[in-house]
Short mmCIF file of C-alpha atoms in Angstrom, two decimals:
data_model
loop_
_atom_site.label_atom_id
_atom_site.label_comp_id
_atom_site.label_asym_id
_atom_site.label_seq_id
_atom_site.Cartn_x
_atom_site.Cartn_y
_atom_site.Cartn_z
CA UNK A 1 48.91 -50.16 39.71
CA UNK A 2 46.85 -51.28 36.71
CA UNK A 3 46.17 -48.62 34.10
CA UNK A 4 44.42 -48.11 30.79
CA UNK A 5 46.78 -47.87 27.83
CA UNK A 6 46.13 -46.42 24.39
CA UNK A 7 47.94 -46.62 21.08
CA UNK A 8 49.08 -44.76 19.13
CA UNK A 9 49.71 -41.63 21.17
CA UNK A 10 49.43 -39.52 18.01
CA UNK A 11 47.85 -40.42 14.69
CA UNK A 12 47.96 -38.24 11.60
CA UNK A 13 45.66 -39.17 8.74
CA UNK A 14 44.25 -37.67 5.60
CA UNK A 15 40.60 -36.76 5.27
CA UNK A 16 38.54 -39.71 4.07
CA UNK A 17 40.90 -42.34 5.45
CA UNK A 18 39.96 -44.96 8.03
CA UNK A 19 41.61 -44.96 11.43
CA UNK A 20 41.55 -47.43 14.27
CA UNK A 21 42.35 -46.26 17.77
CA UNK A 22 43.33 -48.96 20.21
CA UNK A 23 42.86 -49.29 23.94
CA UNK A 24 43.76 -51.93 26.49
CA UNK A 25 41.39 -51.52 29.45
CA UNK A 26 42.17 -52.64 32.98
CA UNK A 27 42.00 -56.41 32.90
CA UNK A 28 39.08 -57.20 35.22
CA UNK A 29 36.91 -54.28 34.12
CA UNK A 30 33.56 -54.83 32.47
CA UNK A 31 32.51 -51.41 31.19
CA UNK A 32 34.30 -49.59 28.41
CA UNK A 33 33.96 -46.09 27.06
CA UNK A 34 35.27 -43.70 24.46
CA UNK A 35 35.31 -39.96 24.97
CA UNK A 36 36.82 -37.21 22.89
CA UNK A 37 38.05 -33.69 23.53
CA UNK A 38 38.43 -31.16 20.75
CA UNK A 39 41.23 -28.72 21.52
CA UNK A 40 40.09 -26.15 24.07
CA UNK A 41 36.67 -27.74 24.53
CA UNK A 42 34.96 -30.04 27.01
CA UNK A 43 35.43 -33.78 27.26
CA UNK A 44 32.52 -35.37 25.35
CA UNK A 45 31.06 -38.84 25.71
CA UNK A 46 30.99 -40.95 22.55
CA UNK A 47 29.97 -44.48 23.46
CA UNK A 48 29.78 -47.04 26.25
CA UNK A 49 30.15 -50.79 25.80
CA UNK A 50 29.18 -53.65 28.06
CA UNK A 51 28.69 -57.37 27.58
CA UNK A 52 29.89 -57.14 23.98
CA UNK A 53 27.39 -54.56 22.91
CA UNK A 54 26.90 -50.83 22.90
CA UNK A 55 25.09 -49.62 26.02
CA UNK A 56 24.72 -46.01 25.00
CA UNK A 57 25.99 -43.71 22.29
CA UNK A 58 25.92 -39.98 21.79
CA UNK A 59 24.78 -38.01 18.76
CA UNK A 60 28.43 -37.66 17.78
CA UNK A 61 28.72 -41.44 17.39
CA UNK A 62 27.17 -41.73 13.96
CA UNK A 63 27.50 -44.44 11.31
CA UNK A 64 31.11 -43.46 10.66
CA UNK A 65 32.07 -44.72 14.10
CA UNK A 66 32.21 -48.27 15.39
CA UNK A 67 33.63 -50.03 18.42
CA UNK A 68 34.82 -53.55 18.92
CA UNK A 69 36.32 -55.75 21.57
CA UNK A 70 37.93 -58.28 19.24
CA UNK A 71 39.90 -60.49 21.61
CA UNK A 72 38.78 -59.93 25.18
CA UNK A 73 41.59 -57.53 25.97
CA UNK A 74 41.63 -54.80 23.33
CA UNK A 75 38.90 -52.24 22.79
CA UNK A 76 38.97 -50.35 19.52
CA UNK A 77 37.34 -47.27 18.02
CA UNK A 78 37.14 -47.14 14.25
CA UNK A 79 36.36 -44.07 12.22
CA UNK A 80 35.57 -45.17 8.67
CA UNK A 81 36.04 -41.97 6.72
CA UNK A 82 37.67 -39.24 8.76
CA UNK A 83 36.68 -35.60 8.53
CA UNK A 84 38.63 -32.53 9.54
CA UNK A 85 36.29 -32.06 12.49
CA UNK A 86 37.25 -35.48 13.86
CA UNK A 87 40.58 -33.99 14.92
CA UNK A 88 40.63 -34.33 18.71
CA UNK A 89 42.06 -36.21 21.68
CA UNK A 90 40.31 -39.54 22.04
CA UNK A 91 40.21 -41.06 25.50
CA UNK A 92 39.36 -44.63 26.35
CA UNK A 93 38.06 -45.43 29.84
CA UNK A 94 37.14 -48.57 31.69
CA UNK A 95 35.24 -49.35 34.88
CA UNK A 96 34.54 -52.33 37.07
CA UNK A 97 31.93 -52.99 39.71
CA UNK A 98 33.11 -49.95 41.62
CA UNK A 99 31.72 -46.60 40.58
CA UNK A 100 34.70 -44.87 39.02
CA UNK A 101 35.98 -44.82 35.46
CA UNK A 102 39.69 -44.91 34.73
CA UNK A 103 40.95 -43.07 31.70
CA UNK A 104 43.84 -43.76 29.38
CA UNK A 105 46.37 -41.12 28.30
CA UNK A 106 44.57 -40.49 25.03
CA UNK A 107 45.32 -40.61 21.31
CA UNK A 108 45.70 -37.31 19.53
CA UNK A 109 44.07 -37.65 16.11
CA UNK A 110 44.99 -35.07 13.50
CA UNK A 111 43.05 -35.13 10.24
CA UNK A 112 44.61 -33.15 7.40
CA UNK P 1 24.36 -30.50 29.72
CA UNK P 2 26.31 -30.75 32.95
CA UNK P 3 24.18 -30.57 36.10
CA UNK P 4 26.81 -28.75 38.10
CA UNK P 5 28.12 -25.20 38.48
CA UNK P 6 31.76 -24.48 39.28
CA UNK P 7 33.84 -21.30 39.33
CA UNK P 8 35.91 -21.09 36.16
CA UNK P 9 39.20 -20.55 37.95
CA UNK P 10 40.84 -20.49 41.38
CA UNK P 11 44.30 -19.87 42.75
CA UNK P 12 45.96 -21.49 45.73
CA UNK P 13 49.34 -21.12 47.39
CA UNK P 14 51.55 -24.18 47.49
CA UNK P 15 51.23 -26.02 50.80
CA UNK P 16 47.86 -24.50 51.60
CA UNK P 17 44.51 -26.24 51.38
CA UNK P 18 42.61 -25.86 48.12
CA UNK P 19 38.84 -25.79 48.55
CA UNK P 20 36.95 -26.23 45.29
CA UNK P 21 33.19 -25.62 45.44
CA UNK P 22 30.50 -27.18 43.31
CA UNK P 23 26.80 -26.46 43.12
CA UNK P 24 24.45 -29.29 42.15
CA UNK P 25 21.10 -28.01 43.33
CA UNK P 26 19.06 -30.35 41.08
CA UNK P 27 20.75 -33.55 42.20
CA UNK P 28 18.48 -36.58 42.52
CA UNK P 29 18.44 -39.07 45.35
CA UNK P 30 20.21 -41.78 43.34
CA UNK P 31 22.93 -39.54 41.95
CA UNK P 32 26.49 -39.51 43.20
CA UNK P 33 28.94 -36.62 43.17
CA UNK P 34 32.20 -37.43 41.40
CA UNK P 35 35.37 -35.39 41.13
CA UNK P 36 37.89 -35.81 38.36
CA UNK P 37 40.82 -33.70 37.30
CA UNK P 38 42.67 -33.22 34.04
CA UNK P 39 46.28 -32.17 34.05
CA UNK P 40 47.10 -30.35 30.81
CA UNK P 41 45.88 -32.63 28.00
CA UNK P 42 46.18 -35.90 29.88
CA UNK P 43 43.27 -38.26 30.44
CA UNK P 44 40.89 -37.30 33.24
CA UNK P 45 41.93 -38.74 36.58
CA UNK P 46 39.44 -40.02 39.14
CA UNK P 47 39.78 -38.32 42.53
CA UNK P 48 36.85 -39.21 44.77
CA UNK P 49 33.10 -39.70 44.84
CA UNK P 50 30.30 -39.67 47.40
CA UNK P 51 26.57 -40.00 47.85
CA UNK P 52 25.73 -38.12 51.04
CA UNK P 53 28.45 -38.80 53.58
CA UNK P 54 31.77 -37.01 53.63
CA UNK P 55 34.54 -39.02 52.07
CA UNK P 56 38.32 -39.01 52.33
CA UNK P 57 41.01 -40.84 50.46
CA UNK P 58 44.72 -40.42 49.90
CA UNK P 59 44.16 -37.66 47.35
CA UNK P 60 41.41 -35.50 48.77
CA UNK P 61 38.36 -35.02 50.97
CA UNK P 62 34.82 -34.52 49.75
CA UNK P 63 32.37 -32.58 51.87
CA UNK P 64 28.71 -32.82 50.80
CA UNK P 65 26.14 -30.54 52.41
CA UNK P 66 23.27 -32.14 54.26
CA UNK P 67 20.76 -31.14 51.57
CA UNK P 68 23.19 -32.49 48.92
CA UNK P 69 22.83 -29.36 46.82
CA UNK P 70 26.51 -28.50 46.97
CA UNK P 71 29.86 -30.01 47.76
CA UNK P 72 33.50 -29.02 48.28
CA UNK P 73 36.58 -30.87 47.21
CA UNK P 74 39.49 -30.27 49.57
CA UNK P 75 43.11 -30.84 48.63
CA UNK P 76 44.68 -30.51 52.08
CA UNK P 77 48.21 -29.52 51.07
CA UNK P 78 48.24 -28.40 47.46
CA UNK P 79 51.40 -28.87 45.42
CA UNK P 80 52.41 -27.47 42.04
CA UNK P 81 51.48 -30.84 40.52
CA UNK P 82 47.87 -30.27 41.58
CA UNK P 83 47.54 -27.52 38.98
CA UNK P 84 44.78 -28.88 36.74
CA UNK P 85 41.17 -28.50 35.65
CA UNK P 86 38.89 -30.04 38.28
CA UNK P 87 35.52 -31.40 37.26
CA UNK P 88 32.56 -31.95 39.54
CA UNK P 89 30.16 -34.45 37.95
CA UNK P 90 26.80 -35.74 39.06
CA UNK P 91 26.16 -39.26 37.89
CA UNK P 92 23.44 -41.81 38.54
CA UNK P 93 24.61 -45.32 39.28
CA UNK P 94 23.07 -47.67 36.75
CA UNK P 95 25.13 -50.80 37.10
CA UNK P 96 28.33 -49.04 36.18
CA UNK P 97 27.58 -48.19 32.55
CA UNK P 98 26.41 -44.62 33.08
CA UNK P 99 28.46 -42.07 31.18
CA UNK P 100 30.25 -39.11 32.71
CA UNK P 101 29.06 -35.69 31.56
CA UNK P 102 31.89 -33.17 31.83
CA UNK P 103 31.34 -29.45 32.22
CA UNK P 104 34.01 -26.78 31.92
CA UNK P 105 35.34 -27.39 35.42
CA UNK P 106 37.50 -25.17 37.61
CA UNK P 107 41.03 -24.40 36.52
CA UNK P 108 43.07 -24.55 39.72
CA UNK P 109 46.47 -22.89 39.64
CA UNK P 110 48.78 -23.66 42.53
CA UNK P 111 51.35 -20.92 42.93
CA UNK P 112 54.80 -21.30 44.54
#
């Protein structure tokens, strides 16, 4: 069964450093998303991406964040200058013409 | 904010049916009811969705009241592996790009 994959599973970085979180969505899907979950809190929407552009973004997704689909298979989330409060689980999701979104296993980002 | 209300926690005996309620009294005519679950810190997993008819798949059944103001997710024979946080989400279909808005969900504990 096709699934969304994410790398790395755990990323530790120092405050102020750039990180890139990578996702490989399900191959025939058209819609791509990033969500995050701070420990003990709700899953929060960050951004959706369709047809090579951002469809919607939340207030969390400020100028420090960017997304890219560089090669037609990968979908990346970049945080330019990480802050302590960026520490969270980051989930990538993808969806096709059906109504559901499929989530990856997540990347745990720890900013020290 | 989430448009749904769920009990914070429920218990169920292994092998018995788990019935998880959800109130969505402000649901609009074009909004679907989705159920996802999250096992520990894994990515949310799609379970089922519906508009107004009852739905069943290999994982669960979804019963939506005639006025669409509430629904119940039924896991017919709960196992220990069904212990998770279950999220009821109301989502409009807008070509597939609409985000999911997660609430706090119901923590279901299946007991041996």
